[in-house]
Amino acid sequence: MRFAGIDIGSRTIELVIVNEAGQIVESRQADTGFNPQMEAGKLINGVSYDRIMATGYGRNLFEISFDAPTVTEIKTHARGARAFFPDARTVLDIGGQDSKAISMFENGRVKKFEMNDRCAAGTGKFLEIMARTLGYDIESFGLQALMAKKDLNISSMCTVFAESEVTSLIAGGQNRQEIARGLHTSVIRRAAGMINRVSSEGDIVFTGGVAKNPCMRALLAEKLGRDILVPEDPQLVGAFGAALLAGEIQ
Amino acid sequence: MAKSILNKLQFISDENLIDIEQAKADGRSVIGFYCMYTPSEMAIAANAIPVPLCGTRNDPIAAAEEILPRNLCPLIKSSFGFATTGTCPFFKLSDIIIGDTTCDGKKKMFELLSRYKPTYVLQLPQNQDMFTALPFWHAELQRFRKIIEAHSGVAITEDGLRAAIRLMNRTRNSIKALMDVNKARPVLLSGSQLLEILFKVEFLADKEKGIKLMEEVIAQAHSGAFRSKTAGSGTGRRILLTGVPVGLGSDKVVKIVEQSGADVVAFENCSGYKKAFVVDEKKDPMEALAEQYLATPCSVMSPNDKRFDLLKDLIQEFSVDGVIDLTWQACHTYNVEAFGIGEFVQKTFGMPTLHLETDYAESDTEQLRVRIEAYLEML
Ligand code: SF4
Ligand code: SF4
């Protein structure tokens, strides 16, 4: 038996296939584009599986067109993180459009969660726009920030305000790397606050596309004063969790 | 069958405006009010018509924001916008408006509202203490009584007050009986249907019509007439909604809960159970009114212990699986109280709560859906 999980996020779609032992045997990724339904259809085309479960913001559309059960990102990230790290009790997921902190009971059930509110503050989108404003590409943004000698304090969390704040810092002749570092710090400050509201016990797993950013990982560990666990491909965690849950349907 | 009663409700609601206009033509006055703290008995005793005012829709908010700050609670902006755009028929028909100092935003909004209609604001104490707050509130209700008498031209007598209390108690008992229908498992009436009925009945000038209608709904509900896919599948989680009031147009959370396969079985708020308290008929009427209205467990009160008591009772009586605590954006009192509510429910029942902060706009529907579905998955 093969079980599939599809995570239709605001920026990307991930598909993961697991075998009966819960190991990943195949994975695919695509940009969400303007027609998530069509992109999701293309992604599953030609892939064989016995059951599929959908998650992510496009899950309900997928449910309608492909008649698949759905589950929220909260549950799939908890499930996926747990499969990678059996002692995980807390998950921080920062994706393209939102960020969330999830705490789990010892047995892995979701205990509490927090999500950012409707704006892009503290999400991948925020970092992406700031990288662009600073003239970095998103891949090197974190590395550049890591190289900074100090932090430049950024006070605005609103993407629009932060953008003008950054622009005036550049105009004021400030060091670009330090501005980048300050932006990372402000997102981490918020994320740490969210984590502390849900729990502070057990191992912390960092998931979602933003977890690939080395500066984010380093700052989070520093801020919380402990190690952060990051799966090899943090972007797949949601789809992986969905695939595992598909296999657990009675 | 269920449909016919909802049609009837629609019909009565339309008729209601004509009733009020007719009453006005006959010289009766109309008293508009906004909140649970305004004793409608006083108006009834003066042969006037108390009407709640509109404030649950998103449409007039843009107009309100031309005058009011944007970062204000949607309930306040909506109420004000309805008044300034002339789109609330009840506001238009009201001779005077009664406000209340239940929060700072409203308090200041009423100052501006007085430019559109004569507005009187009831000054509320900040707590429910019997020795300090009650005498103050009692005096405030005496002032209210004089205002009503002056405007209606009718002297409020003790007998008149007693009769009004009896009438309103009957209404409240029907409201309670209607809400209690959903103690049944599976539920007999969907949360949104219940809300719609309560909302429309509230606007009826003729209380007897409202009572009769609610009795019919109760009878039909018990015979299973309202059972549908959304209500009474028996498989859905039973949710209690607490926090700020919701009404038609601001019920998106209730709808999302139902779309996610759960039932809202109880409302611990001003659109639900807070409407069901009865006034003591044996006491001196002014004293009884002062006591009961002051006891309203609104977050303006500090501390607000009675809300915790009510919540506890309802969670047990309706055997709920989860509690959703709703706050309108910029409502500081409910927003701050949410922490204590979450902690209380967790400690007492071992059940997590979901605190949602939103406004009347539909823009965050999908985000709310994720939170609500994730919460239901947790239960
Ligand atoms: S919640 Fe408080 S302020 Fe709002 S209607 Fe109820 S009593 Fe009035
Ligand atoms: S919801 Fe809160 S802020 Fe809004 S009117 Fe009621 S008490 Fe005031």
XYZ file of C-alpha atoms and ligand atoms in Angstrom:
645
model
C 0.000 0.000 0.000
C 1.111 3.557 -0.774
C -0.349 6.617 0.866
C -0.175 10.139 -0.484
C -0.296 13.505 1.201
C -0.701 16.729 -0.730
C -0.074 20.107 0.859
C -1.517 22.938 -1.187
C 0.037 26.051 0.267
C -0.148 29.649 -0.852
C 3.204 29.503 -2.648
C 4.019 25.864 -3.304
C 2.366 22.478 -3.489
C 4.097 19.398 -2.107
C 3.220 15.792 -2.718
C 4.662 12.992 -0.609
C 4.115 9.261 -0.985
C 4.861 6.943 1.903
C 4.961 3.169 2.058
C 3.259 1.081 4.698
C 6.200 1.559 7.038
C 5.691 5.317 6.806
C 8.861 5.945 4.843
C 8.939 8.544 2.100
C 9.240 6.776 -1.240
C 8.536 9.677 -3.523
C 8.063 13.429 -3.317
C 7.268 16.192 -5.756
C 6.915 19.925 -5.626
C 5.426 22.660 -7.786
C 4.536 26.316 -7.589
C 0.928 26.951 -6.631
C 0.446 29.537 -9.354
C -2.939 31.037 -10.064
C -4.807 27.789 -10.448
C -4.029 25.580 -7.453
C -6.552 22.967 -8.528
C -4.919 22.511 -11.905
C -1.398 22.497 -10.481
C -2.391 19.927 -7.882
C -3.931 17.809 -10.636
C -0.714 17.966 -12.636
C 1.324 17.017 -9.616
C -0.607 13.840 -8.846
C -0.833 12.872 -12.485
C 0.864 9.528 -13.058
C 1.623 8.918 -9.397
C 0.166 5.767 -7.946
C -1.216 5.548 -4.436
C -4.028 3.842 -2.582
C -5.313 6.780 -0.629
C -4.660 10.516 -0.596
C -5.214 13.163 2.035
C -5.121 16.907 1.366
C -3.946 19.717 3.601
C -3.023 23.388 3.251
C -5.109 26.348 2.284
C -6.215 24.691 -0.948
C -7.416 21.519 0.777
C -11.106 22.236 0.413
C -10.867 22.846 -3.320
C -8.964 19.604 -3.641
C -11.572 17.782 -1.590
C -14.266 18.878 -4.012
C -12.486 18.012 -7.239
C -10.656 14.860 -6.166
C -12.989 13.581 -3.475
C -10.236 13.251 -0.905
C -10.418 13.634 2.873
C -8.805 16.768 4.282
C -6.976 17.715 7.418
C -5.598 21.038 8.631
C -1.977 22.109 8.450
C -1.892 22.153 12.222
C -2.442 18.442 12.506
C -0.229 17.461 9.581
C 2.731 19.491 10.793
C 2.408 17.968 14.227
C 2.173 14.467 12.741
C 5.017 14.982 10.295
C 7.350 16.597 12.816
C 6.704 13.765 15.189
C 7.576 11.160 12.608
C 10.940 12.814 12.013
C 11.623 13.455 15.691
C 9.726 11.158 18.064
C 10.383 13.349 21.103
C 9.109 16.543 19.498
C 6.614 18.448 21.625
C 6.545 21.797 19.865
C 6.478 22.759 16.198
C 7.152 26.138 14.677
C 5.994 26.283 11.078
C 6.688 29.378 9.042
C 5.317 29.176 5.548
C 4.675 31.569 2.739
C 1.545 33.175 4.074
C 1.311 32.266 7.718
C 3.194 31.126 10.714
C 2.090 28.879 13.525
C 3.291 27.383 16.733
C 1.866 24.036 17.828
C 2.356 22.168 21.059
C 1.671 18.468 21.493
C 0.891 16.118 24.319
C 3.358 13.353 25.012
C 1.405 11.047 22.725
C 1.644 13.478 19.821
C -1.885 14.857 19.899
C -2.219 18.573 19.323
C -2.542 20.380 22.624
C -2.577 24.038 21.650
C -1.772 26.199 18.657
C -1.295 29.844 17.759
C -1.392 31.445 14.338
C -0.414 34.874 13.073
C -3.327 37.096 12.203
C -4.376 38.015 8.740
C -1.403 40.116 7.630
C 1.939 38.845 6.346
C 3.901 39.966 9.418
C 6.287 37.256 10.521
C 5.872 35.010 7.487
C 7.939 33.902 4.524
C 6.241 36.561 2.471
C 7.570 39.239 4.796
C 11.141 37.964 4.462
C 10.801 37.674 0.713
C 9.656 41.264 0.297
C 12.386 42.516 2.610
C 15.048 40.538 0.735
C 13.896 42.132 -2.474
C 13.927 45.596 -0.932
C 17.519 44.993 0.131
C 18.464 43.596 -3.261
C 19.209 40.046 -2.094
C 17.798 36.880 -3.579
C 15.886 34.809 -1.065
C 18.448 31.972 -1.026
C 21.342 34.185 0.064
C 19.301 36.472 2.318
C 19.837 34.334 5.425
C 23.556 33.860 4.778
C 24.049 37.585 4.343
C 22.188 38.251 7.564
C 24.372 35.706 9.371
C 27.478 37.598 8.326
C 26.366 40.826 9.945
C 28.422 42.057 12.863
C 25.456 43.499 14.672
C 21.729 43.805 14.653
C 19.986 46.906 13.409
C 16.723 47.249 15.219
C 13.653 47.208 12.962
C 10.560 48.320 14.808
C 7.772 47.761 12.276
C 6.261 44.343 11.814
C 3.778 45.468 9.207
C 5.238 44.573 5.812
C 4.381 47.913 4.284
C 5.792 49.944 7.161
C 8.873 47.756 7.458
C 9.567 48.274 3.802
C 9.675 52.045 4.218
C 11.719 51.657 7.377
C 14.244 49.561 5.456
C 14.291 52.014 2.585
C 15.101 54.881 4.914
C 17.810 52.844 6.648
C 19.406 52.202 3.255
C 19.106 55.881 2.432
C 20.740 56.634 5.775
C 23.781 54.663 4.674
C 23.322 51.717 7.040
C 24.976 48.367 6.400
C 22.765 46.073 4.330
C 23.762 42.901 6.147
C 22.935 44.471 9.471
C 19.536 45.553 8.245
C 18.968 41.993 7.009
C 19.942 40.654 10.401
C 17.578 43.069 12.127
C 14.714 41.891 9.945
C 15.407 38.264 10.807
C 15.547 39.135 14.475
C 12.192 40.842 14.387
C 10.513 37.792 12.836
C 12.158 35.494 15.371
C 11.098 37.670 18.273
C 7.523 37.242 17.191
C 7.883 33.526 16.555
C 9.449 32.988 19.959
C 6.540 34.803 21.544
C 4.149 32.457 19.784
C 6.112 29.405 20.925
C 6.115 30.594 24.506
C 2.361 31.078 24.398
C 1.733 27.460 23.415
C 4.392 25.693 25.465
C 8.003 25.666 26.399
C 8.593 21.989 26.992
C 10.216 19.268 24.958
C 12.036 19.312 21.669
C 11.256 22.042 19.158
C 10.987 21.282 15.475
C 11.173 24.061 12.910
C 9.243 23.361 9.692
C 8.051 25.151 6.572
C 10.018 26.868 3.841
C 11.460 29.507 6.151
C 13.207 26.804 8.205
C 15.647 26.451 5.308
C 17.016 29.891 6.153
C 20.196 29.411 8.250
C 19.926 32.748 9.989
C 16.399 32.019 11.129
C 17.505 28.709 12.580
C 20.481 30.213 14.363
C 18.530 33.118 15.802
C 15.689 30.910 16.976
C 18.081 28.617 18.828
C 19.795 31.628 20.350
C 16.563 33.312 21.380
C 15.110 30.177 22.989
C 18.440 29.113 24.420
C 18.279 25.566 23.115
C 18.735 23.382 20.079
C 16.251 23.474 17.254
C 15.528 20.384 15.212
C 15.063 20.836 11.486
C 14.103 17.988 9.154
C 16.125 17.563 6.007
C 13.430 19.063 3.842
C 11.306 21.187 6.191
C 8.943 22.154 3.411
C 7.714 18.584 3.043
C 6.564 18.140 6.629
C 2.934 19.070 5.971
C 2.544 16.747 3.015
C 4.422 14.010 4.841
C 2.120 14.327 7.842
C -0.906 14.181 5.547
C 0.419 11.017 3.891
C 0.945 9.374 7.258
C -2.550 10.375 8.351
C -3.952 8.973 5.102
C -2.437 5.662 6.114
C -3.987 5.886 9.564
C -7.598 6.296 8.416
C -9.660 3.452 9.811
C -42.902 22.618 8.173
C -39.784 24.257 9.530
C -39.732 26.360 6.442
C -43.212 27.660 6.990
C -42.276 28.938 10.411
C -39.251 30.724 9.051
C -41.456 32.267 6.383
C -43.856 33.336 9.047
C -41.015 34.891 10.959
C -40.032 36.842 7.886
C -43.604 37.966 7.446
C -43.938 39.050 11.078
C -40.646 40.929 10.839
C -41.919 42.919 7.865
C -45.231 43.493 9.586
C -43.373 44.647 12.656
C -42.176 47.849 11.040
C -45.722 48.701 10.065
C -46.826 47.951 13.634
C -44.242 50.340 14.995
C -45.161 53.061 12.521
C -48.805 52.648 13.425
C -48.020 52.813 17.136
C -46.069 55.987 16.546
C -48.983 57.483 14.659
C -51.130 56.665 17.684
C -48.803 58.755 19.806
C -46.683 56.032 21.392
C -42.977 56.693 21.582
C -40.176 54.452 20.410
C -37.044 54.009 22.483
C -33.967 52.690 20.706
C -31.291 50.929 22.734
C -28.033 49.115 22.144
C -27.246 46.857 24.981
C -28.365 44.363 27.597
C -28.076 46.929 30.364
C -31.047 48.977 29.211
C -34.187 47.831 31.063
C -36.815 47.581 28.344
C -39.450 47.120 31.089
C -39.244 50.813 31.789
C -40.221 51.684 28.242
C -42.998 49.120 28.195
C -44.374 50.481 31.468
C -44.582 53.903 29.794
C -46.566 52.393 26.948
C -43.568 53.028 24.687
C -41.872 50.552 22.373
C -38.320 49.478 23.133
C -36.359 48.474 20.031
C -32.845 47.159 19.758
C -30.792 48.982 17.148
C -28.880 47.576 14.206
C -25.172 46.978 14.572
C -24.354 43.521 13.317
C -23.675 44.108 9.630
C -20.547 45.062 7.780
C -22.170 47.315 5.114
C -22.289 50.643 6.981
C -18.794 50.355 8.469
C -17.063 52.174 5.614
C -19.352 55.157 6.129
C -18.741 55.104 9.876
C -15.003 55.184 9.274
C -15.341 58.598 7.699
C -15.865 59.847 11.222
C -14.740 57.124 13.617
C -11.211 55.707 13.821
C -10.674 52.529 11.838
C -9.172 50.549 14.675
C -12.404 50.472 16.627
C -14.662 47.522 17.367
C -16.857 46.633 14.342
C -19.943 46.582 16.536
C -19.491 50.232 17.409
C -18.642 51.219 13.849
C -21.563 49.275 12.440
C -24.012 50.802 14.928
C -22.787 54.273 14.173
C -22.704 53.695 10.422
C -26.290 52.449 10.417
C -27.331 55.596 12.210
C -25.457 58.029 9.972
C -26.456 56.387 6.704
C -30.078 56.149 7.736
C -30.214 52.456 6.852
C -31.456 51.131 10.180
C -35.231 51.526 10.123
C -35.390 51.147 13.888
C -32.989 54.005 14.392
C -35.112 56.162 12.145
C -38.252 55.283 14.044
C -36.704 55.873 17.475
C -37.610 59.062 19.285
C -34.693 58.816 21.623
C -31.634 56.614 21.890
C -30.403 55.023 25.078
C -26.705 54.291 25.246
C -24.591 52.812 27.967
C -21.034 53.094 29.195
C -20.171 49.454 28.597
C -16.907 50.382 26.935
C -14.879 53.440 26.128
C -15.414 53.183 22.397
C -19.188 53.177 22.761
C -19.158 55.885 25.384
C -17.391 58.305 23.089
C -19.334 57.160 20.031
C -22.588 58.109 21.775
C -21.341 61.662 22.114
C -21.155 61.837 18.343
C -24.391 59.939 17.904
C -26.247 62.599 19.869
C -25.842 64.846 16.823
C -28.285 62.611 14.970
C -30.868 61.824 17.665
C -31.444 62.801 21.269
C -29.190 60.325 23.062
C -29.094 59.481 26.761
C -26.296 57.423 28.182
C -26.756 55.168 31.199
C -23.727 55.413 33.455
C -22.781 51.943 34.559
C -20.799 51.100 37.646
C -17.662 49.070 36.968
C -18.486 46.224 39.322
C -21.467 44.452 40.806
C -20.926 45.221 44.449
C -24.182 45.317 46.426
C -23.142 48.175 48.698
C -21.477 50.622 46.367
C -22.491 49.781 42.828
C -26.111 48.827 43.328
C -27.271 52.104 44.954
C -25.506 54.049 42.224
C -27.136 51.985 39.502
C -30.507 52.194 41.212
C -30.240 55.993 41.155
C -29.246 55.850 37.508
C -32.362 53.849 36.703
C -34.457 56.478 38.496
C -32.963 59.044 36.157
C -33.719 56.757 33.228
C -37.293 56.452 34.421
C -37.729 60.212 34.394
C -36.270 60.468 30.904
C -38.730 57.889 29.622
C -41.643 59.552 31.373
C -40.721 62.927 29.963
C -40.466 61.601 26.419
C -43.467 59.342 26.416
C -45.652 61.709 28.413
C -46.770 58.707 30.436
C -46.178 58.361 34.166
C -44.626 55.011 35.038
C -46.587 53.422 37.863
C -45.614 50.564 40.089
C -48.371 48.428 38.608
C -47.229 49.299 35.137
C -43.702 48.229 36.005
C -44.867 44.982 37.527
C -46.880 44.145 34.448
C -43.928 44.958 32.211
C -41.642 42.764 34.289
C -44.113 39.898 34.019
C -44.352 40.306 30.269
C -40.591 40.454 29.799
C -40.091 37.489 32.115
C -42.450 35.474 29.956
C -40.443 36.493 26.919
C -37.220 35.521 28.638
C -38.630 32.203 29.717
C -39.567 31.456 26.126
C -36.107 32.481 24.992
C -34.615 30.159 27.554
C -36.914 27.293 26.601
C -36.005 27.849 22.965
C -32.293 27.741 23.680
C -32.694 24.713 25.926
C -34.025 22.738 22.999
C -30.422 22.025 22.129
C -29.688 20.273 25.358
C -30.978 17.329 23.359
C -28.516 15.086 21.629
C -28.501 15.052 18.659
C -29.333 18.744 18.462
C -32.799 19.772 17.308
C -32.037 23.206 15.906
C -28.898 24.457 14.253
C -27.045 27.262 15.964
C -27.553 29.578 13.025
C -31.296 28.892 12.935
C -31.542 29.572 16.635
C -29.610 32.775 16.202
C -31.819 33.933 13.372
C -34.989 33.303 15.348
C -33.712 35.006 18.500
C -32.414 37.922 16.508
C -35.648 38.565 14.668
C -37.868 38.018 17.672
C -35.866 40.594 19.598
C -36.940 43.284 17.143
C -40.649 42.552 17.498
C -42.580 45.351 19.129
C -45.403 42.992 20.011
C -43.858 40.743 22.659
C -46.877 38.421 22.643
C -46.302 37.649 18.985
C -42.708 36.805 19.782
C -43.660 34.497 22.628
C -46.196 32.681 20.478
C -43.748 32.249 17.692
C -41.043 30.890 19.964
C -43.502 28.431 21.456
C -44.334 27.165 17.993
C -40.674 26.783 17.131
C -40.029 24.886 20.359
C -42.892 22.483 19.686
C -41.784 21.891 16.121
C -38.160 21.509 17.106
C -39.094 18.796 19.567
C -40.935 16.969 16.845
C -37.733 17.049 14.812
C -38.931 19.461 12.155
C -35.710 21.448 12.042
C -33.403 18.517 11.881
C -31.326 18.750 8.784
C -27.863 17.981 7.578
C -26.422 20.857 9.537
C -28.406 20.245 12.671
C -28.751 16.987 14.396
C -26.588 14.621 12.451
C -25.565 13.519 15.914
C -21.983 13.068 14.862
C -20.849 16.658 15.146
C -18.979 18.109 18.079
C -21.049 20.240 20.431
C -19.640 23.729 20.636
C -20.429 26.559 23.010
C -19.815 30.071 21.754
C -18.866 32.678 24.316
C -17.653 36.273 24.151
C -19.069 39.193 22.216
C -22.619 39.240 20.827
C -23.259 37.951 17.309
C -26.187 38.666 15.032
C -27.270 38.313 11.446
C -24.381 39.601 9.379
C -21.816 38.937 12.065
C -22.358 35.217 12.425
C -19.556 34.003 10.185
C -17.922 32.021 12.974
C -21.139 30.108 13.634
C -21.434 29.321 9.938
C -17.849 28.112 9.621
C -18.297 25.862 12.663
C -21.370 24.343 11.047
C -19.694 23.990 7.659
C -16.930 22.112 9.447
C -19.442 19.563 10.678
C -19.925 20.699 14.258
C -22.950 22.211 16.008
C -23.113 25.402 18.019
C -25.412 24.254 20.796
C -25.176 27.157 23.219
C -24.422 30.862 23.184
C -22.954 32.300 26.366
C -23.261 35.887 25.186
C -25.736 38.719 24.743
C -27.255 37.121 21.678
C -27.953 34.017 23.727
C -28.096 33.030 27.345
C -27.594 36.468 28.821
C -31.048 37.247 27.478
C -32.620 34.586 29.649
C -32.313 35.971 33.169
C -35.598 36.751 34.838
C -36.338 39.693 37.110
C -37.625 38.957 40.605
C -41.382 39.612 40.553
C -41.754 39.696 44.309
C -39.395 42.536 45.071
C -39.958 46.242 44.651
C -39.874 46.578 40.852
C -37.216 49.293 40.647
C -34.983 47.375 43.017
C -35.559 44.117 41.234
C -34.744 45.682 37.878
C -31.613 47.341 39.209
C -30.396 44.079 40.711
C -31.013 41.890 37.721
C -29.675 44.245 35.089
C -26.575 44.953 37.121
C -25.993 41.214 37.345
C -25.457 40.958 33.570
C -22.122 39.158 33.218
C -20.556 41.534 30.709
C -16.809 42.026 30.458
C -17.233 45.693 31.334
C -17.568 44.472 34.925
C -14.386 44.056 36.889
C -14.162 41.436 38.149
C -16.617 39.540 35.976
C -16.962 36.357 38.025
C -20.543 35.730 36.974
C -19.447 35.034 33.407
C -17.297 32.189 34.669
C -20.220 30.783 36.652
C -22.554 30.972 33.684
C -19.977 29.392 31.427
C -19.490 26.540 33.831
C -23.222 25.878 34.088
C -23.719 25.949 30.336
C -20.747 23.694 29.570
C -22.276 21.123 31.906
C -25.930 21.530 31.008
C -25.332 21.387 27.281
C -22.577 18.759 27.633
C -20.357 20.568 25.172
C -17.175 19.218 23.630
C -15.508 22.551 23.004
C -15.653 26.281 23.709
C -14.991 29.004 21.171
C -14.386 32.444 22.639
C -15.070 35.239 20.187
C -13.671 38.763 20.444
C -14.306 41.621 18.042
C -11.145 43.385 17.052
C -10.303 46.241 19.397
C -12.608 45.011 22.142
C -10.111 45.158 24.948
C -12.274 43.861 27.750
C -13.298 40.615 26.059
C -9.857 40.225 24.526
C -8.077 40.451 27.845
C -10.679 38.304 29.581
C -10.015 35.552 27.024
C -6.854 34.494 28.803
C -8.669 33.842 32.064
C -11.547 32.135 30.271
C -9.157 29.773 28.473
C -7.380 28.945 31.690
C -10.634 28.429 33.592
C -12.133 26.060 31.028
C -8.891 24.111 30.764
C -8.590 23.749 34.529
C -12.218 22.960 35.230
C -13.017 20.726 32.294
C -9.624 19.739 30.889
C -10.787 21.137 27.577
C -8.890 23.613 25.428
C -10.708 26.708 24.169
C -10.275 28.467 20.864
C -9.968 32.213 21.086
C -10.773 34.034 17.865
C -10.315 37.706 17.197
C -11.975 39.045 14.091
C -14.335 41.668 12.706
C -17.380 41.645 10.432
C -15.478 41.490 7.132
C -15.246 38.205 5.269
C -11.574 38.637 4.362
C -10.240 36.248 6.995
C -12.769 33.466 6.425
C -10.156 30.950 5.288
C -7.824 31.721 8.163
C -10.701 31.298 10.581
C -11.592 28.047 8.897
C -8.105 26.640 9.502
C -8.251 27.590 13.160
C -11.746 26.216 13.656
C -11.106 22.959 11.806
C -7.822 22.475 13.652
C -9.622 23.063 16.931
C -12.295 20.514 16.062
C -9.567 18.010 15.159
C -8.090 18.495 18.606
C -11.283 17.681 20.506
S -21.563 42.161 25.842
Fe -21.779 43.800 27.338
S -21.685 45.628 26.119
Fe -22.083 43.983 24.692
S -24.306 43.920 24.507
Fe -23.733 42.536 26.122
S -23.905 43.708 27.983
Fe -23.821 45.128 26.292
S -17.724 44.217 21.608
Fe -16.419 45.196 23.140
S -15.618 47.035 22.156
Fe -17.368 46.310 20.951
S -19.106 47.433 21.759
Fe -19.030 45.511 22.866
S -17.826 45.940 24.707
Fe -17.468 47.619 23.252
